[in-house]
Amino acid sequence: MASDAEIDPSLREDLLAFLQRDSTTARAGDLLRKFLRYSPRRQDESLAMPLQEMEERVALIDKILPRFRRFLKEPNHQLTAIELSTLLIIPLDRLRRLEADAPAATIARCLNGAEVFIRLALTGKPPPGIMARSKLATNEVQKVSEALQNLDISTRLDDSPGSSTTRTKSFRSAAEKNKAYERDNHACIVTGIIQAEVCHILPFALNSTQKNLEVTRHASGFLTALFGTSYEDDAGTLLYDSIGCSDRAWNMLCLNRQLHWWWSKAFFAFKCLGITPKDESNSCIDIQFHWIRMRGTAPKAKVDVTVDSIQNLLRDSPTSECSFWATHVDSGRAVDSGEIFEIVLEHKKATKMKIMIDIQWAITRLAAMSGGADAPELLDDPDDPESTYQAYLQQDLTLQQMVRELWGEQ
């Protein structure tokens, strides 16, 4: 809080001039009073990366890169903006582990998994014919797909009563949407405006069809690098257990239409600060708003692994320079980074929402940082036989065959 001596004198002058102006009505004075009295819950938190950490990451990435090159069979491969950005959002302790003992296939699974995941999240669908046209669309892949369908009854049944056809597509649940709408009191959780839109935290498209679900499952390996194996297992149950499995109220928030669109463009993201018990049945989940629009380059552009290149990728747009903003409906005050909003829901559902927000926080920053949010069509095409995604998938199939042979299975 600023002292009297620290207050800009021009602010006093502007305030006095506003009050003395003939055009200032009583209503304008009331609105100003609301603006001045409004005090949002807020916590400053810088997203800047310390120089020492940048230098350590450069050293670690320099050691990881040769293994990735061997996997690709490209001795001169230079990291792309999306690949370097992925390595920058991985927590430092996990990046150290990746450098220390991760095989080349794990590194490729992490880097390309993030890219394919973001492509699907931003475009809403994978390229057509992802399984049919792929050079890896072998009988083995098809058998795995059929086995997964047979294991989950919800993916086999059509929406029509008595239908015996295999369900390959999910439709948005109006019931779950209404649950989220009621929970958030029909209002945008950020601005407070009523008649808000119900938005998915992680896109509905990630598992809306059998094809998308398979892509999400194969591309989700980077979650291990970000959060650990146990976290990926939990996320897997929520994200790619069955068609439409994340179309639930715990994966939804109410936002106004403009924020809904800006969220899809990675102009901002929510960070989960934690969960606290509210009563015997419910918990409060605190989510923090961040304007994070970054000046990324083309996602497939080649970048050097240097402190300077990292600084360029991490250079964000300060809120004061943004050409867009949101305002609180009750006060007219602009929404700032660091503001905290509370969602109340049942204990188990709060844990599920936290997982959704954690993943959203990672992939939205990654999309903005790398330029993927501006050009998702330039990200790795899972349908391309020469893509890293397909190279990883081929090695995965080879490994499965080796395991079967080891156990004497055909």
C-alpha positions in Angstrom: 0.0 0.0 0.0 1.4 3.4 -1.0 2.0 6.1 1.6 0.8 9.7 1.1 4.2 10.7 -0.1 4.3 7.9 -2.7 1.0 8.7 -4.3 1.4 10.3 -7.7 0.3 13.9 -7.4 -1.3 13.8 -10.9 -3.8 11.2 -9.6 -5.0 13.7 -7.0 -5.3 16.3 -9.7 -7.2 14.0 -12.1 -9.6 12.9 -9.3 -10.4 16.5 -8.3 -10.9 17.5 -11.9 -13.2 14.6 -12.5 -15.4 15.5 -9.5 -15.5 19.2 -10.5 -16.3 18.5 -14.1 -19.9 19.6 -15.3 -20.3 16.3 -17.1 -19.8 14.3 -13.9 -23.2 13.1 -12.9 -24.2 11.6 -9.5 -24.3 8.2 -11.1 -20.7 8.7 -12.4 -19.7 9.6 -8.8 -21.4 6.4 -7.5 -19.6 4.3 -10.1 -16.3 5.9 -9.1 -17.0 5.1 -5.5 -17.6 1.5 -6.3 -14.4 1.4 -8.3 -12.3 2.9 -5.5 -13.8 0.7 -2.8 -13.5 -2.6 -4.7 -10.7 -4.7 -3.3 -10.3 -8.1 -5.1 -8.6 -11.0 -3.5 -5.2 -11.0 -5.1 -1.7 -12.4 -4.6 1.4 -11.2 -6.6 3.3 -14.0 -8.2 5.9 -13.5 -10.9 6.2 -16.0 -13.7 9.8 -14.9 -14.4 12.5 -17.6 -14.4 15.7 -16.8 -12.5 18.9 -16.5 -14.5 20.5 -19.3 -12.6 17.7 -21.6 -13.5 17.9 -20.7 -17.1 21.6 -21.5 -17.2 21.0 -24.9 -15.5 18.2 -25.7 -18.0 20.4 -24.9 -20.9 23.1 -27.3 -19.5 20.5 -30.1 -19.0 18.9 -29.6 -22.4 22.3 -29.8 -24.0 22.7 -33.3 -22.5 19.2 -34.4 -23.4 19.4 -33.3 -27.1 21.9 -36.0 -28.3 19.5 -38.7 -27.2 16.6 -37.1 -28.9 18.6 -36.8 -32.1 19.5 -40.4 -32.0 15.9 -41.3 -31.6 15.0 -39.2 -34.6 18.0 -40.5 -36.5 18.8 -36.8 -37.3 22.2 -36.0 -35.9 21.8 -32.3 -36.7 18.3 -31.8 -35.4 17.8 -28.4 -33.9 15.0 -28.0 -31.3 11.8 -26.2 -32.4 10.1 -23.5 -30.4 7.4 -26.0 -29.3 10.1 -28.5 -28.2 12.1 -26.0 -26.3 9.0 -24.5 -24.7 8.0 -28.0 -23.5 11.3 -28.4 -21.8 10.9 -25.0 -20.1 7.6 -25.7 -18.5 8.7 -29.1 -17.1 9.6 -28.5 -13.4 13.3 -28.3 -12.9 13.6 -31.3 -10.6 11.8 -33.4 -13.2 14.0 -32.1 -16.0 17.0 -33.2 -14.0 15.5 -36.7 -13.8 14.8 -36.7 -17.5 18.4 -35.8 -18.2 19.7 -38.4 -15.7 18.0 -41.6 -16.7 15.2 -41.2 -19.4 15.7 -43.3 -22.5 15.4 -41.6 -25.9 11.9 -42.8 -26.5 10.7 -41.3 -23.2 12.1 -37.9 -24.3 10.4 -38.1 -27.7 7.2 -39.2 -26.0 7.3 -36.1 -23.8 8.2 -33.6 -26.5 5.9 -34.8 -29.3 3.1 -35.7 -26.9 2.9 -32.1 -25.8 2.8 -30.9 -29.4 0.1 -33.4 -30.5 -2.0 -32.7 -27.4 -1.9 -29.0 -28.0 -2.8 -29.4 -31.7 -5.9 -31.4 -30.8 -6.8 -29.0 -28.0 -6.5 -25.9 -30.2 -8.0 -27.2 -33.4 -10.7 -29.4 -31.9 -9.9 -32.4 -34.0 -7.0 -34.4 -35.4 -6.3 -34.5 -39.1 -8.8 -36.8 -40.9 -7.8 -40.4 -41.4 -5.3 -40.4 -38.6 -5.5 -44.2 -38.1 -6.5 -45.2 -41.6 -3.8 -43.4 -43.6 -1.0 -43.8 -41.1 1.8 -46.2 -42.0 1.3 -47.6 -38.5 -2.3 -48.5 -39.0 -1.5 -52.1 -38.7 -3.6 -54.9 -37.4 -1.9 -54.6 -34.0 -3.1 -51.0 -33.6 -6.6 -51.9 -34.7 -6.7 -54.8 -32.3 -5.7 -52.6 -29.4 -8.4 -50.1 -30.4 -11.1 -52.8 -30.6 -10.0 -54.2 -27.2 -10.3 -50.8 -25.6 -13.8 -50.4 -26.9 -14.8 -53.8 -25.7 -13.6 -53.1 -22.2 -15.7 -50.0 -21.7 -19.4 -50.5 -22.2 -20.0 -46.7 -22.3 -18.0 -46.5 -25.5 -19.9 -49.3 -27.2 -23.5 -48.2 -26.8 -25.2 -45.7 -29.1 -27.2 -42.9 -27.5 -30.4 -44.5 -28.9 -32.2 -47.0 -26.6 -31.7 -50.6 -27.6 -29.0 -49.8 -30.2 -26.3 -52.3 -30.7 -23.9 -50.2 -32.8 -20.5 -49.1 -31.5 -20.5 -45.6 -30.2 -17.6 -43.6 -31.7 -18.7 -40.1 -30.8 -19.9 -38.3 -27.7 -22.3 -35.4 -27.5 -22.1 -32.6 -24.9 -24.0 -33.3 -21.8 -26.7 -30.7 -21.0 -27.1 -32.1 -17.5 -23.4 -31.6 -16.7 -23.5 -28.1 -18.2 -26.5 -27.2 -16.0 -24.6 -28.4 -12.9 -21.7 -26.1 -13.6 -24.1 -23.3 -14.4 -25.9 -23.7 -11.1 -22.7 -24.1 -9.2 -21.3 -20.8 -10.5 -24.6 -19.0 -9.9 -25.2 -18.4 -13.6 -22.4 -15.8 -13.7 -18.8 -15.4 -15.0 -16.5 -16.4 -12.2 -14.1 -13.7 -13.2 -16.2 -10.6 -14.1 -19.4 -11.5 -12.3 -21.5 -10.8 -15.4 -24.7 -12.9 -15.5 -25.8 -15.2 -18.4 -22.3 -16.5 -18.8 -21.2 -19.3 -21.0 -20.2 -22.7 -19.6 -16.7 -23.5 -20.8 -14.7 -26.7 -20.7 -11.4 -26.3 -18.8 -9.8 -28.9 -21.0 -11.4 -29.1 -24.4 -14.3 -31.4 -25.0 -12.6 -32.5 -28.2 -9.8 -34.4 -26.4 -12.1 -37.4 -26.0 -15.2 -36.6 -27.9 -14.6 -39.3 -30.5 -12.8 -42.7 -30.4 -10.2 -41.3 -32.8 -9.6 -38.2 -30.6 -9.4 -40.4 -27.5 -6.8 -42.6 -29.0 -4.7 -39.6 -30.0 -5.0 -38.1 -26.5 -4.0 -41.4 -24.9 -0.9 -41.8 -27.1 0.0 -38.1 -26.8 -0.3 -37.8 -23.0 3.1 -39.1 -22.1 4.3 -35.6 -21.5 2.1 -35.5 -18.4 4.5 -37.9 -16.7 7.4 -35.5 -17.3 5.3 -32.6 -15.9 3.6 -34.2 -12.9 4.9 -37.8 -12.4 3.5 -41.3 -13.0 0.8 -41.3 -10.4 -0.5 -38.0 -11.6 -0.6 -39.2 -15.2 -2.6 -42.3 -14.0 -5.2 -40.0 -12.4 -5.3 -37.7 -15.4 -5.7 -40.7 -17.7 -8.7 -41.9 -15.8 -10.3 -38.5 -16.2 -9.2 -37.7 -19.8 -8.9 -40.9 -21.8 -10.7 -43.6 -20.0 -13.7 -43.6 -22.3 -15.4 -41.4 -24.9 -16.7 -38.2 -23.4 -15.3 -39.1 -20.0 -14.2 -35.5 -19.1 -17.5 -33.9 -20.2 -18.3 -33.3 -16.5 -19.1 -30.2 -14.4 -15.7 -30.6 -12.7 -14.2 -29.8 -16.1 -16.3 -26.7 -16.6 -16.3 -23.0 -15.5 -18.6 -20.1 -16.3 -17.0 -17.3 -18.3 -18.4 -14.4 -20.3 -18.3 -14.8 -24.1 -15.2 -12.6 -24.6 -13.2 -14.4 -22.0 -14.3 -17.7 -23.4 -12.8 -16.8 -26.8 -9.7 -15.3 -25.3 -9.1 -18.4 -23.3 -9.1 -20.5 -26.5 -6.4 -18.1 -27.8 -4.2 -18.5 -24.8 -4.5 -14.9 -23.8 -4.9 -16.0 -20.1 -4.8 -19.1 -17.9 -5.8 -20.2 -14.5 -3.4 -21.5 -11.9 -4.6 -23.7 -9.1 -3.3 -22.5 -5.7 -4.8 -25.3 -3.7 -7.9 -26.9 -2.2 -9.2 -26.3 1.4 -12.1 -28.1 3.1 -15.2 -25.9 3.5 -17.5 -28.3 5.3 -18.2 -32.0 5.6 -19.2 -32.3 2.0 -17.5 -29.5 0.0 -14.1 -28.0 -0.6 -13.0 -24.6 -1.9 -10.6 -24.6 -4.9 -8.7 -21.4 -5.3 -7.7 -20.5 -8.9 -5.6 -17.6 -9.9 -6.0 -15.5 -13.1 -3.0 -14.7 -15.2 -2.8 -12.7 -18.4 -0.1 -14.7 -20.2 -0.2 -13.7 -23.8 3.3 -14.1 -25.0 5.3 -13.0 -28.0 6.0 -16.4 -29.4 7.5 -17.4 -32.7 6.2 -20.0 -35.2 5.9 -23.3 -33.2 8.1 -25.2 -35.7 10.7 -22.5 -36.0 14.2 -23.7 -35.1 15.6 -22.1 -32.0 19.0 -22.1 -30.2 19.3 -23.5 -26.7 20.7 -20.4 -25.1 19.7 -18.1 -22.2 18.8 -15.4 -24.8 16.4 -17.7 -26.7 14.8 -18.8 -23.4 14.3 -15.2 -22.4 12.7 -14.5 -25.8 10.2 -17.4 -25.3 9.4 -16.3 -21.7 9.0 -12.7 -22.5 5.3 -12.0 -21.8 3.1 -9.0 -22.5 2.6 -6.9 -19.3 -1.1 -6.3 -18.5 -0.5 -2.5 -18.9 0.5 -3.1 -22.6 -2.3 -5.5 -23.4 -4.7 -4.4 -26.2 -7.5 -6.4 -24.4 -8.9 -6.4 -20.9 -11.8 -7.6 -18.8 -13.7 -5.6 -16.2 -15.5 -6.5 -13.0 -19.2 -5.8 -13.6 -19.8 -4.5 -10.1 -17.0 -2.0 -10.0 -15.8 -1.4 -13.6 -12.3 -2.2 -12.4 -10.0 -4.1 -14.8 -9.1 -7.7 -14.0 -5.5 -8.0 -13.2 -3.1 -10.9 -13.1 -2.9 -12.4 -9.6 -6.6 -12.1 -8.8 -8.0 -15.2 -7.0 -11.4 -16.8 -7.5 -13.0 -19.5 -5.5 -15.0 -22.5 -6.7 -17.0 -24.6 -4.2 -17.7 -28.2 -5.1 -17.7 -31.7 -3.5 -14.4 -33.0 -2.2 -13.7 -35.6 -4.8 -14.9 -33.3 -7.6 -12.6 -30.6 -6.4 -9.6 -32.9 -6.7 -10.7 -33.7 -10.3 -11.1 -30.1 -11.1 -7.6 -29.4 -9.8 -6.1 -31.9 -12.2 -7.9 -30.3 -15.1 -6.7 -26.8 -14.1 -3.1 -28.0 -13.6 -3.0 -29.5 -17.1 -4.7 -26.4 -18.5 -2.2 -24.1 -16.8 0.7 -26.1 -18.5 -0.7 -26.4 -22.0 -2.0 -22.9 -22.2 1.3 -21.4 -21.3 3.0 -23.8 -23.6 0.7 -22.8 -26.5 1.3 -19.1 -25.9 5.0 -19.4 -25.3 5.7 -21.4 -28.5 3.4 -19.6 -30.9 1.2 -22.7 -31.2 -1.8 -20.6 -30.1 -1.4 -18.4 -33.2 -0.7 -21.2 -35.7 -2.0 -24.6 -34.4 -2.0 -25.9 -38.0 1.8 -25.8 -38.0 2.1 -28.2 -35.1 3.1 -31.8 -35.6 0.5 -33.7 -37.6 -0.1 -37.1 -36.0 -1.2 -38.4 -39.4 2.1 -37.6 -41.1 4.1 -40.9 -41.4 7.3 -39.0 -40.9 6.2 -37.2 -37.7 7.9 -37.7 -34.4 4.5 -39.0 -33.1 4.5 -41.9 -35.5 8.2 -42.6 -34.8 7.4 -42.9 -31.1 4.3 -45.0 -31.9 6.4 -47.4 -34.0 8.9 -47.9 -31.2 6.1 -48.4 -28.7 4.6 -51.2 -30.9 8.1 -52.8 -31.3 8.5 -52.8 -27.5 5.0 -54.4 -27.0 6.1 -57.1 -29.5 9.3 -57.7 -27.6 7.4 -58.1 -24.3 5.0 -60.6 -25.9 7.9 -62.6 -27.3 9.6 -62.6 -23.9 6.5 -64.1 -22.3 6.0 -66.6 -25.2 2.8 -64.9 -26.4 1.9 -64.7 -30.1 
